[in-house]
PDB file of C-alpha atoms in Angstrom:
ATOM      1  CA  GLY A   1      80.207 112.080 124.675  1.00 66.00           C
ATOM      2  CA  ALA A   2      82.047 113.583 121.756  1.00 80.00           C
ATOM      3  CA  VAL A   3      80.053 114.010 118.562  1.00 90.00           C
ATOM      4  CA  VAL A   4      81.133 113.487 114.984  1.00 94.00           C
ATOM      5  CA  SER A   5      78.892 114.603 112.156  1.00 96.00           C
ATOM      6  CA  GLN A   6      78.912 113.822 108.473  1.00 97.00           C
ATOM      7  CA  HIS A   7      77.407 115.708 105.604  1.00 97.00           C
ATOM      8  CA  PRO A   8      75.546 114.796 103.560  1.00 97.00           C
ATOM      9  CA  SER A   9      73.845 111.821 105.138  1.00 97.00           C
ATOM     10  CA  TRP A  10      73.029 110.507 101.698  1.00 97.00           C
ATOM     11  CA  VAL A  11      73.805 111.526  98.135  1.00 97.00           C
ATOM     12  CA  ILE A  12      72.850 110.309  94.692  1.00 97.00           C
ATOM     13  CA  CYS A  13      75.002 111.310  91.752  1.00 96.00           C
ATOM     14  CA  LYS A  14      75.555 110.489  88.124  1.00 96.00           C
ATOM     15  CA  SER A  15      78.444 108.374  86.972  1.00 97.00           C
ATOM     16  CA  GLY A  16      81.529 110.452  86.251  1.00 96.00           C
ATOM     17  CA  THR A  17      80.812 113.205  88.716  1.00 97.00           C
ATOM     18  CA  SER A  18      82.714 113.935  91.912  1.00 97.00           C
ATOM     19  CA  VAL A  19      81.203 113.873  95.364  1.00 97.00           C
ATOM     20  CA  LYS A  20      82.541 115.482  98.517  1.00 97.00           C
ATOM     21  CA  ILE A  21      81.729 114.134 101.981  1.00 98.00           C
ATOM     22  CA  GLU A  22      82.485 116.154 105.098  1.00 97.00           C
ATOM     23  CA  CYS A  23      83.374 114.811 108.511  1.00 97.00           C
ATOM     24  CA  ARG A  24      83.336 117.186 111.465  1.00 96.00           C
ATOM     25  CA  SER A  25      84.219 116.795 115.108  1.00 92.00           C
ATOM     26  CA  LEU A  26      81.705 119.040 116.825  1.00 92.00           C
ATOM     27  CA  ASP A  27      83.003 119.453 120.342  1.00 87.00           C
ATOM     28  CA  PHE A  28      86.592 118.326 120.256  1.00 86.00           C
ATOM     29  CA  GLN A  29      89.697 118.690 118.166  1.00 87.00           C
ATOM     30  CA  ALA A  30      90.797 115.799 116.031  1.00 87.00           C
ATOM     31  CA  THR A  31      94.376 115.585 114.837  1.00 84.00           C
ATOM     32  CA  THR A  32      93.564 112.309 113.160  1.00 88.00           C
ATOM     33  CA  MET A  33      90.457 111.167 111.378  1.00 92.00           C
ATOM     34  CA  PHE A  34      89.773 107.882 109.668  1.00 94.00           C
ATOM     35  CA  TRP A  35      87.657 107.026 106.649  1.00 96.00           C
ATOM     36  CA  TYR A  36      85.897 103.698 106.219  1.00 96.00           C
ATOM     37  CA  ARG A  37      83.788 102.159 103.487  1.00 97.00           C
ATOM     38  CA  GLN A  38      81.105  99.559 104.034  1.00 96.00           C
ATOM     39  CA  PHE A  39      79.345  97.557 101.355  1.00 95.00           C
ATOM     40  CA  PRO A  40      75.971  95.928 102.070  1.00 91.00           C
ATOM     41  CA  LYS A  41      76.156  93.060 104.547  1.00 89.00           C
ATOM     42  CA  GLN A  42      79.901  93.518 104.939  1.00 92.00           C
ATOM     43  CA  SER A  43      82.107  94.908 107.665  1.00 93.00           C
ATOM     44  CA  LEU A  44      83.753  98.303 107.752  1.00 94.00           C
ATOM     45  CA  MET A  45      86.898  98.552 105.691  1.00 94.00           C
ATOM     46  CA  LEU A  46      89.470 101.156 106.633  1.00 94.00           C
ATOM     47  CA  MET A  47      90.326 103.276 103.612  1.00 96.00           C
ATOM     48  CA  ALA A  48      92.711 105.890 104.929  1.00 95.00           C
ATOM     49  CA  THR A  49      94.050 107.793 107.893  1.00 92.00           C
ATOM     50  CA  SER A  50      93.708 111.541 107.640  1.00 90.00           C
ATOM     51  CA  ASN A  51      96.185 113.706 109.522  1.00 87.00           C
ATOM     52  CA  GLU A  52      95.632 117.405 110.023  1.00 86.00           C
ATOM     53  CA  GLY A  53      98.001 119.452 107.936  1.00 85.00           C
ATOM     54  CA  SER A  54      99.609 116.536 106.140  1.00 87.00           C
ATOM     55  CA  LYS A  55      98.892 113.966 103.487  1.00 89.00           C
ATOM     56  CA  ALA A  56      96.582 111.103 104.201  1.00 93.00           C
ATOM     57  CA  THR A  57      97.861 107.573 104.553  1.00 93.00           C
ATOM     58  CA  TYR A  58      95.948 105.114 102.413  1.00 95.00           C
ATOM     59  CA  GLU A  59      95.401 101.438 103.071  1.00 94.00           C
ATOM     60  CA  GLN A  60      96.687  98.977 100.546  1.00 94.00           C
ATOM     61  CA  GLY A  61      94.454  98.739  97.506  1.00 94.00           C
ATOM     62  CA  VAL A  62      92.769 102.109  97.996  1.00 95.00           C
ATOM     63  CA  GLU A  63      93.361 104.523  95.108  1.00 94.00           C
ATOM     64  CA  LYS A  64      94.572 107.808  96.519  1.00 93.00           C
ATOM     65  CA  ASP A  65      93.851 109.677  93.291  1.00 95.00           C
ATOM     66  CA  LYS A  66      90.273 108.506  93.329  1.00 96.00           C
ATOM     67  CA  PHE A  67      89.562 109.097  96.991  1.00 97.00           C
ATOM     68  CA  LEU A  68      90.975 112.521  97.795  1.00 96.00           C
ATOM     69  CA  ILE A  69      91.248 113.336 101.467  1.00 95.00           C
ATOM     70  CA  ASN A  70      91.800 116.772 102.911  1.00 92.00           C
ATOM     71  CA  HIS A  71      92.207 117.486 106.610  1.00 90.00           C
ATOM     72  CA  ALA A  72      92.692 121.229 106.667  1.00 84.00           C
ATOM     73  CA  SER A  73      91.599 121.905 110.226  1.00 90.00           C
ATOM     74  CA  LEU A  74      91.370 120.127 113.543  1.00 89.00           C
ATOM     75  CA  THR A  75      87.625 119.737 113.184  1.00 92.00           C
ATOM     76  CA  LEU A  76      87.110 118.963 109.516  1.00 94.00           C
ATOM     77  CA  SER A  77      88.180 116.255 107.105  1.00 95.00           C
ATOM     78  CA  THR A  78      86.737 115.799 103.639  1.00 96.00           C
ATOM     79  CA  LEU A  79      86.622 112.789 101.358  1.00 97.00           C
ATOM     80  CA  THR A  80      86.109 113.452  97.666  1.00 97.00           C
ATOM     81  CA  VAL A  81      85.175 110.546  95.457  1.00 97.00           C
ATOM     82  CA  THR A  82      86.379 111.630  92.039  1.00 97.00           C
ATOM     83  CA  SER A  83      84.784 110.418  88.809  1.00 96.00           C
ATOM     84  CA  ALA A  84      82.421 108.230  90.753  1.00 96.00           C
ATOM     85  CA  HIS A  85      81.130 105.005  89.212  1.00 96.00           C
ATOM     86  CA  PRO A  86      78.365 102.643  90.314  1.00 96.00           C
ATOM     87  CA  GLU A  87      80.885 100.368  92.016  1.00 96.00           C
ATOM     88  CA  ASP A  88      81.753 103.258  94.336  1.00 97.00           C
ATOM     89  CA  SER A  89      78.247 103.149  95.738  1.00 97.00           C
ATOM     90  CA  SER A  90      78.701 102.388  99.402  1.00 97.00           C
ATOM     91  CA  PHE A  91      78.271 103.592 102.973  1.00 97.00           C
ATOM     92  CA  TYR A  92      81.152 105.881 103.916  1.00 98.00           C
ATOM     93  CA  ILE A  93      81.902 106.377 107.614  1.00 97.00           C
ATOM     94  CA  CYS A  94      84.436 108.595 109.304  1.00 96.00           C
ATOM     95  CA  SER A  95      85.837 108.509 112.796  1.00 94.00           C
ATOM     96  CA  ALA A  96      87.817 111.072 114.717  1.00 90.00           C
ATOM     97  CA  ARG A  97      90.440 110.755 117.397  1.00 80.00           C
ATOM     98  CA  ASP A  98      90.242 113.086 120.352  1.00 74.00           C
ATOM     99  CA  SER A  99      93.583 114.893 120.196  1.00 67.00           C
ATOM    100  CA  ALA A 100      93.433 116.204 123.719  1.00 65.00           C
ATOM    101  CA  GLY A 101      92.765 112.767 125.066  1.00 59.00           C
ATOM    102  CA  ILE A 102      89.925 114.085 127.125  1.00 54.00           C
ATOM    103  CA  SER A 103      88.080 110.841 126.794  1.00 54.00           C
ATOM    104  CA  SER A 104      89.335 108.361 129.278  1.00 54.00           C
ATOM    105  CA  TYR A 105      87.657 105.424 127.662  1.00 56.00           C
ATOM    106  CA  ASN A 106      87.636 105.839 123.934  1.00 56.00           C
ATOM    107  CA  GLU A 107      89.954 107.521 121.544  1.00 65.00           C
ATOM    108  CA  GLN A 108      87.765 107.377 118.464  1.00 81.00           C
ATOM    109  CA  PHE A 109      84.268 108.547 117.779  1.00 88.00           C
ATOM    110  CA  PHE A 110      82.346 107.531 114.685  1.00 93.00           C
ATOM    111  CA  GLY A 111      80.133 109.605 112.455  1.00 96.00           C
ATOM    112  CA  PRO A 112      76.664 108.482 111.353  1.00 96.00           C
ATOM    113  CA  GLY A 113      77.807 107.622 107.844  1.00 97.00           C
ATOM    114  CA  THR A 114      77.049 108.853 104.329  1.00 98.00           C
ATOM    115  CA  ARG A 115      75.174 106.683 101.846  1.00 97.00           C
ATOM    116  CA  LEU A 116      76.518 107.240  98.328  1.00 97.00           C
ATOM    117  CA  THR A 117      74.602 105.955  95.345  1.00 97.00           C
ATOM    118  CA  VAL A 118      76.134 106.396  91.901  1.00 97.00           C
ATOM    119  CA  LEU A 119      73.749 105.954  89.002  1.00 96.00           C
TER     120      LEU A 119
ATOM    121  CA  ASP B   1      96.881  94.050 115.573  1.00 63.00           C
ATOM    122  CA  ALA B   2      95.668  90.623 116.656  1.00 65.00           C
ATOM    123  CA  LYS B   3      92.858  89.068 114.679  1.00 88.00           C
ATOM    124  CA  THR B   4      89.568  88.175 116.250  1.00 94.00           C
ATOM    125  CA  THR B   5      87.037  85.434 115.603  1.00 95.00           C
ATOM    126  CA  GLN B   6      83.341  85.841 116.350  1.00 96.00           C
ATOM    127  CA  PRO B   7      80.288  83.750 115.550  1.00 97.00           C
ATOM    128  CA  PRO B   8      78.457  85.261 112.567  1.00 96.00           C
ATOM    129  CA  SER B   9      75.074  85.424 114.234  1.00 97.00           C
ATOM    130  CA  MET B  10      73.235  84.895 117.504  1.00 97.00           C
ATOM    131  CA  ASP B  11      69.708  85.193 118.822  1.00 97.00           C
ATOM    132  CA  CYS B  12      68.678  86.256 122.286  1.00 97.00           C
ATOM    133  CA  ALA B  13      65.286  86.510 123.953  1.00 97.00           C
ATOM    134  CA  GLU B  14      64.257  89.958 125.047  1.00 97.00           C
ATOM    135  CA  GLY B  15      65.004  90.519 128.724  1.00 97.00           C
ATOM    136  CA  ARG B  16      67.586  87.781 128.887  1.00 97.00           C
ATOM    137  CA  ALA B  17      71.332  88.213 129.000  1.00 97.00           C
ATOM    138  CA  ALA B  18      73.145  88.193 125.679  1.00 98.00           C
ATOM    139  CA  ASN B  19      76.609  86.664 125.816  1.00 98.00           C
ATOM    140  CA  LEU B  20      78.744  87.410 122.784  1.00 98.00           C
ATOM    141  CA  PRO B  21      82.050  85.535 122.554  1.00 97.00           C
ATOM    142  CA  CYS B  22      85.260  86.622 120.866  1.00 97.00           C
ATOM    143  CA  ASN B  23      88.457  84.695 120.335  1.00 96.00           C
ATOM    144  CA  HIS B  24      91.744  86.590 120.097  1.00 94.00           C
ATOM    145  CA  SER B  25      94.355  83.925 120.668  1.00 94.00           C
ATOM    146  CA  THR B  26      97.233  85.983 119.227  1.00 92.00           C
ATOM    147  CA  ILE B  27      96.660  89.026 121.413  1.00 92.00           C
ATOM    148  CA  SER B  28      99.821  90.641 122.742  1.00 88.00           C
ATOM    149  CA  GLY B  29     100.411  92.095 126.160  1.00 87.00           C
ATOM    150  CA  ASN B  30      99.800  95.718 125.247  1.00 85.00           C
ATOM    151  CA  GLU B  31      96.685  95.162 123.170  1.00 88.00           C
ATOM    152  CA  TYR B  32      93.273  96.045 124.473  1.00 90.00           C
ATOM    153  CA  VAL B  33      89.970  94.416 123.629  1.00 93.00           C
ATOM    154  CA  TYR B  34      87.377  96.871 122.340  1.00 92.00           C
ATOM    155  CA  TRP B  35      83.722  96.247 121.604  1.00 95.00           C
ATOM    156  CA  TYR B  36      81.654  98.342 119.244  1.00 95.00           C
ATOM    157  CA  ARG B  37      78.226  97.793 117.810  1.00 96.00           C
ATOM    158  CA  GLN B  38      76.585  99.005 114.648  1.00 96.00           C
ATOM    159  CA  ILE B  39      72.876  99.353 114.333  1.00 95.00           C
ATOM    160  CA  HIS B  40      71.678  99.110 110.761  1.00 90.00           C
ATOM    161  CA  SER B  41      72.790 102.034 108.585  1.00 88.00           C
ATOM    162  CA  GLN B  42      74.421 103.912 111.442  1.00 93.00           C
ATOM    163  CA  GLY B  43      78.001 104.519 112.508  1.00 94.00           C
ATOM    164  CA  PRO B  44      79.607 102.208 115.059  1.00 94.00           C
ATOM    165  CA  GLN B  45      78.960 102.921 118.715  1.00 93.00           C
ATOM    166  CA  TYR B  46      81.524 102.329 121.433  1.00 90.00           C
ATOM    167  CA  ILE B  47      80.462  99.862 124.103  1.00 94.00           C
ATOM    168  CA  ILE B  48      83.361  98.955 126.333  1.00 93.00           C
ATOM    169  CA  HIS B  49      87.028  98.056 126.361  1.00 92.00           C
ATOM    170  CA  GLY B  50      89.474  96.288 128.653  1.00 93.00           C
ATOM    171  CA  LEU B  51      93.018  95.024 128.987  1.00 92.00           C
ATOM    172  CA  LYS B  52      92.953  92.091 131.378  1.00 92.00           C
ATOM    173  CA  ASN B  53      90.512  92.841 134.159  1.00 90.00           C
ATOM    174  CA  ASN B  54      86.791  92.437 133.780  1.00 94.00           C
ATOM    175  CA  GLU B  55      85.036  95.697 133.082  1.00 95.00           C
ATOM    176  CA  THR B  56      81.478  96.927 133.535  1.00 96.00           C
ATOM    177  CA  ASN B  57      79.698 100.070 132.496  1.00 93.00           C
ATOM    178  CA  GLU B  58      76.128 101.173 132.040  1.00 93.00           C
ATOM    179  CA  MET B  59      75.842  99.333 128.749  1.00 93.00           C
ATOM    180  CA  ALA B  60      77.592  96.027 129.251  1.00 97.00           C
ATOM    181  CA  SER B  61      80.145  93.871 131.000  1.00 98.00           C
ATOM    182  CA  LEU B  62      83.347  92.557 129.490  1.00 98.00           C
ATOM    183  CA  ILE B  63      84.788  89.318 130.756  1.00 98.00           C
ATOM    184  CA  ILE B  64      88.356  88.556 129.657  1.00 97.00           C
ATOM    185  CA  THR B  65      89.840  85.140 130.325  1.00 96.00           C
ATOM    186  CA  GLU B  66      92.951  84.911 132.442  1.00 95.00           C
ATOM    187  CA  ASP B  67      95.119  84.001 129.439  1.00 95.00           C
ATOM    188  CA  ARG B  68      93.497  86.883 127.515  1.00 95.00           C
ATOM    189  CA  LYS B  69      92.908  84.676 124.497  1.00 95.00           C
ATOM    190  CA  SER B  70      89.165  85.179 124.539  1.00 96.00           C
ATOM    191  CA  SER B  71      86.529  87.474 125.938  1.00 97.00           C
ATOM    192  CA  THR B  72      82.769  87.720 126.303  1.00 98.00           C
ATOM    193  CA  LEU B  73      80.589  90.778 126.022  1.00 98.00           C
ATOM    194  CA  ILE B  74      77.529  90.542 128.214  1.00 98.00           C
ATOM    195  CA  LEU B  75      74.399  92.608 127.705  1.00 98.00           C
ATOM    196  CA  PRO B  76      72.603  91.846 130.970  1.00 97.00           C
ATOM    197  CA  HIS B  77      69.022  92.477 129.883  1.00 96.00           C
ATOM    198  CA  ALA B  78      68.783  92.569 126.125  1.00 97.00           C
ATOM    199  CA  THR B  79      66.158  94.772 124.513  1.00 97.00           C
ATOM    200  CA  LEU B  80      64.941  94.960 120.934  1.00 97.00           C
ATOM    201  CA  ARG B  81      67.118  98.060 120.492  1.00 96.00           C
ATOM    202  CA  ASP B  82      70.194  95.947 121.129  1.00 97.00           C
ATOM    203  CA  THR B  83      69.694  94.217 117.780  1.00 98.00           C
ATOM    204  CA  ALA B  84      72.883  95.121 115.934  1.00 97.00           C
ATOM    205  CA  VAL B  85      76.198  93.821 114.642  1.00 97.00           C
ATOM    206  CA  TYR B  86      78.740  93.600 117.453  1.00 98.00           C
ATOM    207  CA  TYR B  87      82.406  93.940 116.673  1.00 96.00           C
ATOM    208  CA  CYS B  88      85.257  92.755 118.850  1.00 96.00           C
ATOM    209  CA  ILE B  89      88.497  94.549 118.018  1.00 93.00           C
ATOM    210  CA  VAL B  90      91.943  94.079 119.473  1.00 90.00           C
ATOM    211  CA  ARG B  91      94.378  96.931 119.201  1.00 85.00           C
ATOM    212  CA  LYS B  92      97.048  98.860 120.994  1.00 77.00           C
ATOM    213  CA  ARG B  93      95.661 101.758 122.944  1.00 68.00           C
ATOM    214  CA  ASP B  94      98.344 104.163 121.717  1.00 64.00           C
ATOM    215  CA  THR B  95      96.693 107.114 120.104  1.00 52.00           C
ATOM    216  CA  GLY B  96      96.739 107.115 116.342  1.00 61.00           C
ATOM    217  CA  ASN B  97      96.379 103.403 115.852  1.00 67.00           C
ATOM    218  CA  GLN B  98      93.680 102.393 113.463  1.00 78.00           C
ATOM    219  CA  PHE B  99      90.696 100.179 114.121  1.00 83.00           C
ATOM    220  CA  TYR B 100      90.395  97.182 111.822  1.00 86.00           C
ATOM    221  CA  PHE B 101      86.946  95.657 111.938  1.00 89.00           C
ATOM    222  CA  GLY B 102      86.322  91.943 111.549  1.00 89.00           C
ATOM    223  CA  THR B 103      83.060  90.400 110.444  1.00 90.00           C
ATOM    224  CA  GLY B 104      81.344  90.782 113.804  1.00 95.00           C
ATOM    225  CA  THR B 105      78.340  88.997 115.290  1.00 97.00           C
ATOM    226  CA  SER B 106      74.851  89.886 114.152  1.00 97.00           C
ATOM    227  CA  LEU B 107      72.733  89.782 117.302  1.00 98.00           C
ATOM    228  CA  THR B 108      68.985  89.555 116.948  1.00 98.00           C
ATOM    229  CA  VAL B 109      66.922  90.143 120.056  1.00 98.00           C
ATOM    230  CA  ILE B 110      63.650  88.280 119.784  1.00 97.00           C
ATOM    231  CA  PRO B 111      60.464  89.528 121.467  1.00 95.00           C
TER     232      PRO B 111
END
């Protein structure tokens, strides 16, 4: 099946710094990628929809100036958490939609997640 | 997208079938039922999806009631590696539509 990778798998940073998380579709092109956040013992919460070559669409309540999303190519989307604070500590997961629709059973493939800890 | 209701947790003996229910009483005609699972600290993994007919693949079976208001995911012979949170999601299959995850069912397979 299609593979989505994320880098880094975990990161620890100081409060006030910015952190960039990459999401890559390894063997397919993804016009659309999605970013989720998951706090401990909670479900995944959709943060934003990332469209290649255009601005991301953010879910209600998600600060677009804090969570910068760039989708510059069909295989890469990045999420930058700006001026991170301890409350931003979470598990960030991306998913990618197979643009070519090669998959006959599933349009989205999820990455392994990135654990962010802000001290 | 229609909302779903799942029991928060379930146990299943290893080797036995695990039957995970999902209610989606407000599902519309063009919405599919998808099942994903998430093993601790990993990204969600696709399991199966269906519209109205029962579906089976190498991982599981999906039984959808005739009125489509509920469904059951069946893991025929549960193993310890099937311990995970299972999410039932209802959404249109049109490309570009987002997945909104509910609270899911935490399945524990007991030796």
